[in-house]
Tab-separated table of C-alpha atoms in Angstrom:
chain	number	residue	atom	x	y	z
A	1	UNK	CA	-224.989	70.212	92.062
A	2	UNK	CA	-226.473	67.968	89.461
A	3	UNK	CA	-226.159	64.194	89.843
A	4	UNK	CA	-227.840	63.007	86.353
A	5	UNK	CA	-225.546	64.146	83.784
A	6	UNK	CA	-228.091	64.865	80.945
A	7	UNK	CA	-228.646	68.164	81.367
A	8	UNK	CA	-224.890	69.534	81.233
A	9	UNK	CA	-223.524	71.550	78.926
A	10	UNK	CA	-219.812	72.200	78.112
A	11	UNK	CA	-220.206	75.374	80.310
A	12	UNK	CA	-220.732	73.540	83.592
A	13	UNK	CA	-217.481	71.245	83.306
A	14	UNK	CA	-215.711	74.186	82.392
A	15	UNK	CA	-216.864	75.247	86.050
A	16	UNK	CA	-216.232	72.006	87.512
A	17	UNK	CA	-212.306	72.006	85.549
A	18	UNK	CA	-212.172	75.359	87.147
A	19	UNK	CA	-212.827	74.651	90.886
A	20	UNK	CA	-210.503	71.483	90.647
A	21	UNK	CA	-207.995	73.696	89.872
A	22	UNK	CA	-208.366	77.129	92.292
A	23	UNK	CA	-209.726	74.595	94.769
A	24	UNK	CA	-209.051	70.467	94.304
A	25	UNK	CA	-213.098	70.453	94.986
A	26	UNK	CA	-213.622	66.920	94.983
A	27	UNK	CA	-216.812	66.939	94.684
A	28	UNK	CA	-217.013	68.669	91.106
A	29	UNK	CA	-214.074	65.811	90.017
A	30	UNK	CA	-216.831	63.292	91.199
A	31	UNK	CA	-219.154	65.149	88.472
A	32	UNK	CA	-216.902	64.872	85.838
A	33	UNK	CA	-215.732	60.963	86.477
A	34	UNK	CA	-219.374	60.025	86.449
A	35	UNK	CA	-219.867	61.624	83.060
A	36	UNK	CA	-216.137	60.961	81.674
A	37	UNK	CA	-214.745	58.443	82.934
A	38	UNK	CA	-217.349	55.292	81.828
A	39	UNK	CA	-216.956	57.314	78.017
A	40	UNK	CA	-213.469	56.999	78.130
A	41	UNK	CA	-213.290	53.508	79.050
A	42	UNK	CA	-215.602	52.634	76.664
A	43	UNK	CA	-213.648	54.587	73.894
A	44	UNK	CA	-210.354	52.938	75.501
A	45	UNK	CA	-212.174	49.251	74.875
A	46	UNK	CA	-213.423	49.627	71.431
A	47	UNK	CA	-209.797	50.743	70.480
A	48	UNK	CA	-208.859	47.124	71.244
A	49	UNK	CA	-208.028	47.225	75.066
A	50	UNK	CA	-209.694	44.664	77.773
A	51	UNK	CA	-211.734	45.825	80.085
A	52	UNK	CA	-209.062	45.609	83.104
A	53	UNK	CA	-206.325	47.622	81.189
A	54	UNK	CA	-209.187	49.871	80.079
A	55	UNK	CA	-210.207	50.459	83.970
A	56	UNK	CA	-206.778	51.788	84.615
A	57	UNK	CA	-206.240	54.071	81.911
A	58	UNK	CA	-209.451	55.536	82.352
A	59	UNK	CA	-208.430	56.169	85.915
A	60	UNK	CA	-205.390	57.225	84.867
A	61	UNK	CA	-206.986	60.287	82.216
A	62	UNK	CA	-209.178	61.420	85.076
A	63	UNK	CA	-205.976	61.575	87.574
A	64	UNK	CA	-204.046	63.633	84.898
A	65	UNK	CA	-207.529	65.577	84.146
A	66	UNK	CA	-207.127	66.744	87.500
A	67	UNK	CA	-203.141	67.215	87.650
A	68	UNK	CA	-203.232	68.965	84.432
A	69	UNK	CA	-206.166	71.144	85.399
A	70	UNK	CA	-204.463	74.434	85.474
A	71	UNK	CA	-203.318	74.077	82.077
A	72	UNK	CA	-206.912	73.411	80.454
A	73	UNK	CA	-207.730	77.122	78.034
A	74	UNK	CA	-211.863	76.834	77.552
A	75	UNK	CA	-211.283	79.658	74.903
A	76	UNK	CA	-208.994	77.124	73.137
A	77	UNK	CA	-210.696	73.332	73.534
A	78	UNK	CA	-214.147	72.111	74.792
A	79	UNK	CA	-214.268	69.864	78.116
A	80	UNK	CA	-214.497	67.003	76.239
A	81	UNK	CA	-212.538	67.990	73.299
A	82	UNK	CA	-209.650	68.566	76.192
A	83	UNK	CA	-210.350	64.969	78.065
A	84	UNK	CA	-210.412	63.364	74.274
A	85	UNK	CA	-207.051	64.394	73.596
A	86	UNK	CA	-205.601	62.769	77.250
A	87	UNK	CA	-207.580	59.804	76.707
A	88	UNK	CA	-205.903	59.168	73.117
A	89	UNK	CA	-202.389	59.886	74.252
A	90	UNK	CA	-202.890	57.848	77.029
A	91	UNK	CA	-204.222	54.981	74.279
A	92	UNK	CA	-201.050	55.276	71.948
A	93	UNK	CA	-199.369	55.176	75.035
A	94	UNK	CA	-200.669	51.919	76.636
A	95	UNK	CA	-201.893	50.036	73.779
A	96	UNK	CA	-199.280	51.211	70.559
A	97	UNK	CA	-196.278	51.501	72.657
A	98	UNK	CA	-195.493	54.893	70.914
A	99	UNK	CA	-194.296	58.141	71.223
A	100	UNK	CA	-196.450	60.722	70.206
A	101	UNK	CA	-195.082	63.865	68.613
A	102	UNK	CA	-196.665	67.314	69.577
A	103	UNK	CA	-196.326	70.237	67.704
A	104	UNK	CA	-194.782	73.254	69.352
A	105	UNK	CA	-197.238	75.339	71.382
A	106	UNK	CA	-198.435	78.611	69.834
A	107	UNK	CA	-196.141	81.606	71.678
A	108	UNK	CA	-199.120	83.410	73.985
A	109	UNK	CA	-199.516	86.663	74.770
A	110	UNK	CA	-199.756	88.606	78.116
A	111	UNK	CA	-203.192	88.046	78.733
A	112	UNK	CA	-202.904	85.371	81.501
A	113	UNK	CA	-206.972	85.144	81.759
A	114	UNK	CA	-208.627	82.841	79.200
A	115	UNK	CA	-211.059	85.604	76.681
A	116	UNK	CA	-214.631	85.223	77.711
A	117	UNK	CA	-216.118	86.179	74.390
A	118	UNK	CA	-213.730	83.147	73.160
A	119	UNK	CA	-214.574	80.543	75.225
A	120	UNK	CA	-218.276	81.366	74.337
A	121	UNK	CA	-218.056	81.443	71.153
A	122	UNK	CA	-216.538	77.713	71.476
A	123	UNK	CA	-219.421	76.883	73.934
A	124	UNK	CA	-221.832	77.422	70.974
A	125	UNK	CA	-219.744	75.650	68.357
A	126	UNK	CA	-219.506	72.842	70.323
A	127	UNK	CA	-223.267	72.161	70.678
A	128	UNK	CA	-223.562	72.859	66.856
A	129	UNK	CA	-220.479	70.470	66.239
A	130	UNK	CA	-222.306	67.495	68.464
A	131	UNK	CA	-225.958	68.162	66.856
A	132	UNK	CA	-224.060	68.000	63.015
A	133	UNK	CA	-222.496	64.724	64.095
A	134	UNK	CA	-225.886	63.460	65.220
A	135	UNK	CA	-227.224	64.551	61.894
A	136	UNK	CA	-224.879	62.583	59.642
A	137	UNK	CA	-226.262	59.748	57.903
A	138	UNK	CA	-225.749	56.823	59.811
A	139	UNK	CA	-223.216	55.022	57.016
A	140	UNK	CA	-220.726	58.056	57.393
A	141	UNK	CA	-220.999	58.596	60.952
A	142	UNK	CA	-220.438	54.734	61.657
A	143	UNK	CA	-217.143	54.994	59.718
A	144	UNK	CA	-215.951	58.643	61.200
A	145	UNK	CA	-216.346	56.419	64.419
A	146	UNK	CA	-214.668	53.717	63.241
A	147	UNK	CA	-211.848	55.797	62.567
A	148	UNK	CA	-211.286	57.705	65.962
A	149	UNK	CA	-212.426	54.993	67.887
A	150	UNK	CA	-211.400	51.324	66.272
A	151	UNK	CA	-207.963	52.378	66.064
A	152	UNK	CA	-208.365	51.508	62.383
A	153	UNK	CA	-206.551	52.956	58.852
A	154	UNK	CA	-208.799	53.234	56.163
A	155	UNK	CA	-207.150	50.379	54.247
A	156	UNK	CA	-208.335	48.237	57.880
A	157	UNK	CA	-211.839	49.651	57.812
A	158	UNK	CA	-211.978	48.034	54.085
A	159	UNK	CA	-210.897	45.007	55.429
A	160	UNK	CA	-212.985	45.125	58.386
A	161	UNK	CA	-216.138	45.875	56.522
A	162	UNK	CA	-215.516	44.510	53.493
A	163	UNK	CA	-216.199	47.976	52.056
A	164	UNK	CA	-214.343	49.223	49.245
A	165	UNK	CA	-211.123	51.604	49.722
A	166	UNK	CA	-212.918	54.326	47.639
A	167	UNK	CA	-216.584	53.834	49.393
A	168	UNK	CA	-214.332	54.458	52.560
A	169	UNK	CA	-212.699	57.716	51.506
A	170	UNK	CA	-215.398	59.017	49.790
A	171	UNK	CA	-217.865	58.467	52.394
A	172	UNK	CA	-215.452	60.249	55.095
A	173	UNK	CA	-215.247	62.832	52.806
A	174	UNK	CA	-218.672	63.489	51.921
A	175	UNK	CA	-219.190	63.524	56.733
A	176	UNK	CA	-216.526	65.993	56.549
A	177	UNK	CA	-217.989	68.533	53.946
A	178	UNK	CA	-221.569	68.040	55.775
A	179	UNK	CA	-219.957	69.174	59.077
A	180	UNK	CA	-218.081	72.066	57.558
A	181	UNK	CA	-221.098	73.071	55.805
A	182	UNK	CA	-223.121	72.695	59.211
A	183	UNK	CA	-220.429	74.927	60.724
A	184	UNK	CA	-220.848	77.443	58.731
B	1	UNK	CA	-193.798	82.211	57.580
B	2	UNK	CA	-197.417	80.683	57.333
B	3	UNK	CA	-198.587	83.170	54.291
B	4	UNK	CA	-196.027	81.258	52.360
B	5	UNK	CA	-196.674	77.545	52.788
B	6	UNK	CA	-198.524	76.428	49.582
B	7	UNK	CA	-198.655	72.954	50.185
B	8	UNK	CA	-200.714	71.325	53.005
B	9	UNK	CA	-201.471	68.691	54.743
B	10	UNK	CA	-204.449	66.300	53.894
B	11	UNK	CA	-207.415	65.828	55.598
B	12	UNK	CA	-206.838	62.085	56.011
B	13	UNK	CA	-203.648	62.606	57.434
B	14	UNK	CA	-204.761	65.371	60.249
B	15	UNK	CA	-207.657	63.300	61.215
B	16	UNK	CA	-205.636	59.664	61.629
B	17	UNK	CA	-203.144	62.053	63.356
B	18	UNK	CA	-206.091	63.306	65.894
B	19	UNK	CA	-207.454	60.058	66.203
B	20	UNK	CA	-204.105	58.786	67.209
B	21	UNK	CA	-203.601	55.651	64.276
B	22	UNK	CA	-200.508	57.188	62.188
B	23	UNK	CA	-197.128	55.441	62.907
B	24	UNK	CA	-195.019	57.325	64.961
B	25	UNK	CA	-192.669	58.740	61.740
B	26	UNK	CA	-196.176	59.710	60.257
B	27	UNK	CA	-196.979	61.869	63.067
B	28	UNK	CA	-193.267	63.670	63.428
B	29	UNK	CA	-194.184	65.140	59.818
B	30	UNK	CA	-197.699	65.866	61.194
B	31	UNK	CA	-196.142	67.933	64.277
B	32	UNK	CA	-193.519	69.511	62.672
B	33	UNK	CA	-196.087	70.874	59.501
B	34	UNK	CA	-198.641	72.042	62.372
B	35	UNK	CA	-195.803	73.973	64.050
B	36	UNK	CA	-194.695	75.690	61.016
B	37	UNK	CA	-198.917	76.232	59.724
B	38	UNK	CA	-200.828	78.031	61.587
B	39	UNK	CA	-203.895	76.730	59.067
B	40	UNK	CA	-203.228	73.218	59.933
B	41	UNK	CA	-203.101	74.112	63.587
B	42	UNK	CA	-206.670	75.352	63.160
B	43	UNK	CA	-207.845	72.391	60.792
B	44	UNK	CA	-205.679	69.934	63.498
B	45	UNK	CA	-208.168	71.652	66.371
B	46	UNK	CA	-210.962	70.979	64.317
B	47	UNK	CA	-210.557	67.169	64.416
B	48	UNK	CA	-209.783	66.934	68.073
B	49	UNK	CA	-213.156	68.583	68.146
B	50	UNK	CA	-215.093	65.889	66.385
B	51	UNK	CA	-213.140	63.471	68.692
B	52	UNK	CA	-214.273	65.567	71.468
B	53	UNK	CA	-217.898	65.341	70.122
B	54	UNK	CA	-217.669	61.772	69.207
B	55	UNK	CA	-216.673	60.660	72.864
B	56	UNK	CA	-218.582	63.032	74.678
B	57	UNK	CA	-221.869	61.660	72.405
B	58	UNK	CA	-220.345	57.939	72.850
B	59	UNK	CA	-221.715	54.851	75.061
B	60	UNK	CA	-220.424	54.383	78.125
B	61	UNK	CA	-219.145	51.512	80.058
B	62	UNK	CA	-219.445	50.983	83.803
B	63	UNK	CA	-216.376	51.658	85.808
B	64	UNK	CA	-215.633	49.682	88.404
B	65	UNK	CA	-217.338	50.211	92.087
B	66	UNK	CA	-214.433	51.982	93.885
B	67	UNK	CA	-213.396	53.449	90.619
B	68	UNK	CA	-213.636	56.983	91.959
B	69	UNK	CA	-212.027	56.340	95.415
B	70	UNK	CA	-209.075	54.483	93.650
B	71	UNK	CA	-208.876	57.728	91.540
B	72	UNK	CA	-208.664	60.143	94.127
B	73	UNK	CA	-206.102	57.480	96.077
B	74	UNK	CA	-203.922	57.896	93.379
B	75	UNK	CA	-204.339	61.698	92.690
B	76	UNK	CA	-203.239	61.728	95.993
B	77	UNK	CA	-200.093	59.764	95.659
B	78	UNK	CA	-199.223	61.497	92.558
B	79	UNK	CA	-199.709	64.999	93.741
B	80	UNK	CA	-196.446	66.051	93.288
B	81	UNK	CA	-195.966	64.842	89.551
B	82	UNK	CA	-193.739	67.403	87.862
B	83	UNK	CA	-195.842	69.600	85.436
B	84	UNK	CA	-195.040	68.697	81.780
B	85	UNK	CA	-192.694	71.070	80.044
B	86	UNK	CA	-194.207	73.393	77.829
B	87	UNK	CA	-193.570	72.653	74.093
B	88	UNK	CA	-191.993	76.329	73.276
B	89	UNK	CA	-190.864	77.432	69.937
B	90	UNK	CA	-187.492	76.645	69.800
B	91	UNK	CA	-185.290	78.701	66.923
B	92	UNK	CA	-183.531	76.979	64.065
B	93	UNK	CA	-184.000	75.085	60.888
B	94	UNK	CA	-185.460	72.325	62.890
B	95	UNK	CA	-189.078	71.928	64.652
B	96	UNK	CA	-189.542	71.035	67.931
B	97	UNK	CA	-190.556	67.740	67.504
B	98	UNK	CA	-187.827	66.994	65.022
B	99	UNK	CA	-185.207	68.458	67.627
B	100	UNK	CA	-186.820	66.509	70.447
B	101	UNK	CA	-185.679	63.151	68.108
B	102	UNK	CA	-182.510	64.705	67.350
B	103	UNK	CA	-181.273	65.722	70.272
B	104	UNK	CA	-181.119	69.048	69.443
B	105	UNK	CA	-180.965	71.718	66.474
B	106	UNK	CA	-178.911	71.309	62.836
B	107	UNK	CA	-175.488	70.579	64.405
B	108	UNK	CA	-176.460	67.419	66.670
B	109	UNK	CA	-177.443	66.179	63.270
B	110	UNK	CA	-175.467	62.431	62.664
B	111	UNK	CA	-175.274	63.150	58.554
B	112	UNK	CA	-174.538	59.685	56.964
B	113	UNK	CA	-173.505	60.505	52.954
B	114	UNK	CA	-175.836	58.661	50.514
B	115	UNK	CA	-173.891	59.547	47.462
B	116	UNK	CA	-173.365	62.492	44.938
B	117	UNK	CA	-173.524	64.865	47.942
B	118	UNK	CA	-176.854	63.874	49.333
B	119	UNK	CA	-176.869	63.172	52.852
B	120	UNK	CA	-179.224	61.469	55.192
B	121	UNK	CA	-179.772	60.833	59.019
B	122	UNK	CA	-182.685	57.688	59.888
B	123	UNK	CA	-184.432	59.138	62.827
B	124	UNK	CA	-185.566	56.845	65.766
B	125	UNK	CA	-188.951	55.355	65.577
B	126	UNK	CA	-191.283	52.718	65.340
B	127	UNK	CA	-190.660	50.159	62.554
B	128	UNK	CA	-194.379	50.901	61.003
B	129	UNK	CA	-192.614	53.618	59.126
B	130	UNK	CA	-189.618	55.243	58.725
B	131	UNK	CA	-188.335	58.639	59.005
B	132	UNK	CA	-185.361	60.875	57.911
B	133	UNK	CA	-184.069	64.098	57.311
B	134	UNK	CA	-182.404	64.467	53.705
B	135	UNK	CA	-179.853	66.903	53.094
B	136	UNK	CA	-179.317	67.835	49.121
B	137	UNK	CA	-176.971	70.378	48.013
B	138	UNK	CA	-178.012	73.269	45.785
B	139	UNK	CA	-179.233	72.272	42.439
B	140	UNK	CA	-178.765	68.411	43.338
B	141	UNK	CA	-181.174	65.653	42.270
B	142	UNK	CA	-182.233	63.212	44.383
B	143	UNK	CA	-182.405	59.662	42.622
B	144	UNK	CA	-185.439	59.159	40.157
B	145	UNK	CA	-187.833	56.957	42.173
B	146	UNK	CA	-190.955	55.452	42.590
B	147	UNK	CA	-193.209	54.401	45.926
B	148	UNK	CA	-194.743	51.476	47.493
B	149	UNK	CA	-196.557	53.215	49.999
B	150	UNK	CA	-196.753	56.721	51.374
B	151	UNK	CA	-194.339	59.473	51.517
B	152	UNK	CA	-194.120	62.644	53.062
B	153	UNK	CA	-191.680	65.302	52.289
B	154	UNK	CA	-191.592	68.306	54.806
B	155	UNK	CA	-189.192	71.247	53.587
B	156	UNK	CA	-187.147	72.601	56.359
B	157	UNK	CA	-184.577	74.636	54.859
B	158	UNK	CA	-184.284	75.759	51.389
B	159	UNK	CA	-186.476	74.393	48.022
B	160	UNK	CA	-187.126	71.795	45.734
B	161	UNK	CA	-188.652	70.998	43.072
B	162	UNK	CA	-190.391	67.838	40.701
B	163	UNK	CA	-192.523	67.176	38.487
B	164	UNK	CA	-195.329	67.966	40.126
B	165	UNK	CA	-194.273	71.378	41.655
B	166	UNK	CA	-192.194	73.653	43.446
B	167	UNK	CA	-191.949	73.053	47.503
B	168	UNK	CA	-190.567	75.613	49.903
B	169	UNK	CA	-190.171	75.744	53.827
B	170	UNK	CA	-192.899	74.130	55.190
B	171	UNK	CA	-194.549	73.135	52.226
B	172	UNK	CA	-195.504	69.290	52.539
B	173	UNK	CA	-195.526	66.940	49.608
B	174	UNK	CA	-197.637	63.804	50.156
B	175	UNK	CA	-197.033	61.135	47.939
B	176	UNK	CA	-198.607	58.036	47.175
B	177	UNK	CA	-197.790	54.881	44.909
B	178	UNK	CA	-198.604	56.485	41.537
B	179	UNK	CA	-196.311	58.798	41.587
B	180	UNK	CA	-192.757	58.636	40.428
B	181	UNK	CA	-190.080	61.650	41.002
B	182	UNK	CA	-187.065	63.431	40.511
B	183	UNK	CA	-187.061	65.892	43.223
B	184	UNK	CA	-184.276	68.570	42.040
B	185	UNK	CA	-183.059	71.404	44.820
B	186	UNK	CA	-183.207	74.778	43.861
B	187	UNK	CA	-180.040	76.352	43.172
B	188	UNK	CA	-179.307	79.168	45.648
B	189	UNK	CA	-179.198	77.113	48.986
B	190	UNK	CA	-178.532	73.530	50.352
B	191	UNK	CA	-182.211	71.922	50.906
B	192	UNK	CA	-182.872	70.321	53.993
B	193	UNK	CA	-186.192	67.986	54.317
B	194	UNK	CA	-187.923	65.462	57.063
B	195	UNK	CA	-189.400	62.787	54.833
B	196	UNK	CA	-191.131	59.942	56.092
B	197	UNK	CA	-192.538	56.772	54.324
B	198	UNK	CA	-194.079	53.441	55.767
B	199	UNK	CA	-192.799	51.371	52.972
B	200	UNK	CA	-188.947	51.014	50.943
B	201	UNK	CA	-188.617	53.459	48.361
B	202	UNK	CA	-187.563	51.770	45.017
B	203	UNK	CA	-185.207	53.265	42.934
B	204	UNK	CA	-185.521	52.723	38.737
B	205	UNK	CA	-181.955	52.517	37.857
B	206	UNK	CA	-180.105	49.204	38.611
B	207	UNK	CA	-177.185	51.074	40.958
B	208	UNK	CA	-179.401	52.501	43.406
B	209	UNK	CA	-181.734	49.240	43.733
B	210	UNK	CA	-178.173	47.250	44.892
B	211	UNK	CA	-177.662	50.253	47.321
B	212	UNK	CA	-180.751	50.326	49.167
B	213	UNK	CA	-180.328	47.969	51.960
B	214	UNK	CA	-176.918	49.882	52.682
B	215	UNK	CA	-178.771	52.473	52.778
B	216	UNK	CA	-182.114	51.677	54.113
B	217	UNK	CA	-184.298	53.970	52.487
């Protein structure tokens, strides 16, 4: 098992998800909280949350990464994708004080095994989805960031900034047509 | 139902919703829409994906020394925590995550009149914004009014329509502060909405405007 975490792709915490679950294999966990856990912490601490708060909720995401493991669908949501979505529930949670509405699942049919030729296809669309974000021009990647990760509206970006309203929208706008172009 | 939802939600909206900064009556419009769209489901997933991207691709900062061991510790402690329920369609005019605030489907619904047959119930949430489900009879108006902020108007039952256009089930109007409305009902069946907005709506005629705190809306 690989200790530096440069090398890994989606496909190999997809294994490690995967023998947490059939097998609470430490040792994979310990893979995925040396690569996770110091992102989410830092995500948790740019949204506004000191580092000691930050510390726990981190822990806590990796705890219910590994509690929730048997629910995780790689033909439906990337690793990370999967451990974004705990880490900002866990955020509104702890630093909002909010409940979070969820939409209804999607009914599911028989198959009870995730579909290979799905969760490959996702593999590859992740990689191209993290290698289009790389690619933006820095001023429109700085404020998609801003938004997902300085727990920021628009209107507080401007203020934040100093950046008009319109620059704002039309800037996000103009990242999001790039990526659905590079998606394509 | 999907094929005939005509109005959607906007970008802005499903990626604040994703990143986790709408107010809480904000995001109850959000979750009921994606429930009813299958399109937004897919756009939704799309923008947990870039927030997937974005903190995979992210800095890092250094957890602390017996980070992991405390983690396992409490894995340990917790390893009995009850699996989360799963979010099944439930039947009924209402979504899920509208029922979940209700406390059930149509008839749990505490209907407080509002005048000329209109009916409203104020749904718990935070005070950042407010939300409600509206209840207008067949081929009633709702007053002629104006915004200061943002509205959202999710159809749940029935139609209406404004000046803009016509809005069925699970269409979604969004409306900013430009825009001023007469949202009519369509004749034919009582139309039932979840409308939230994070500012007082404001009301042209000088009747309504003495109402509003009575009614808070």
């Amino acid at each position: 098992m690989k200790t530096e975490d440069k090398d890994e792709t989606n496909e190999d915490w997809v294994a490690c998800i995967a023998r947490i679950r059939d097998h609470q294999d430490r040792a994979a966990f310990a893979v995925l909280f040396q690569h996770f856990a110091p992102r989410v912490k830092a995500f948790l601490m740019r949204s506004g949350t000191d580092a000691a708060l930050a510390e726990e909720c981190a822990q806590d995401v990796m705890a219910t990464l590994w509690q929730k493991a048997h629910l995780f669908d790689p033909a439906r949501a990337s690793a990370a994708t999967w451990i974004f979505t705990i880490a900002r529930n866990r955020k509104i949670d702890a630093l909002r004080k909010q409940q979070r509405p969820e939409p209804e699942d999607l009914p599911w049919g028989p198959e009870a095994e995730p579909d290979q030729a799905d969760a490959l296809a996702l593999q590859q669309e992740t990689a191209q989805l993290g290698a289009a974000i790389a690619a933006l021009p820095d001023k429109q990647r700085v404020l998609i960031e801003k938004a997902y990760f300085g727990d920021l509206s628009h209107s507080e970006i401007a203020d934040e900034t100093g950046l008009p309203l319109g620059t704002i929208k039309s800037r996000i706008r103009l990242a999001l047509d790039r990526l659905r172009h590079a998606m394509k | 139902m999907t094929d005939t939802i005509h109005h959607h939600l906007t970008d802005p909206l499903l990626m604040a919703y994703s990143a986790g900064t709408l107010p809480e009556a904000f995001s109850m419009v959000v979750a009921a829409h994606v429930s009813m769209c299958d399109e937004c489901r897919a756009r939704l997933g799309s923008f947990d994906a870039i927030g997937g991207s974005l903190i995979d691709g992210a800095e890092t900062v250094a957890m602390a020394d017996d980070s992991l061991g405390a983690t396992l510790a409490r894995i340990e402690a917790g390893a009995t925590a009850e699996p989360p329920a799963p979010r099944k369609r439930r039947r009924g005019v209402l979504p899920g995550p509208v029922q979940d605030y209700v406390g059930g489907n149509l008839d749990a619904v505490k209907w407080r009149p509002v005048g000329m047959g209109v009916k409203q119930a104020i749904l718990p949430t935070s005070r950042d914004a407010s939300a409600r489900l509206l209840y207008i009879p067949a081929g009633a108006a709702v007053p002629d009014h104006g915004h200061n902020g943002t509205e959202l108007t999710l159809v749940l039952q029935g139609a209406f329509e404004d000046e803009s256009d016509r809005f069925g089930v699970g269409d979604v109007e969004v409306a900013d502060d430009s825009m001023e409305h007469t949202p009519v009902a369509d004749i034919g069946q009582d139309c039932i909405c979840l409308a939230a907005t994070d500012a007082p709506l404001r009301f042209r005629g000088l009747l309504p405007r003495l109402a509003q705190p009575f009614l808070r809306i």
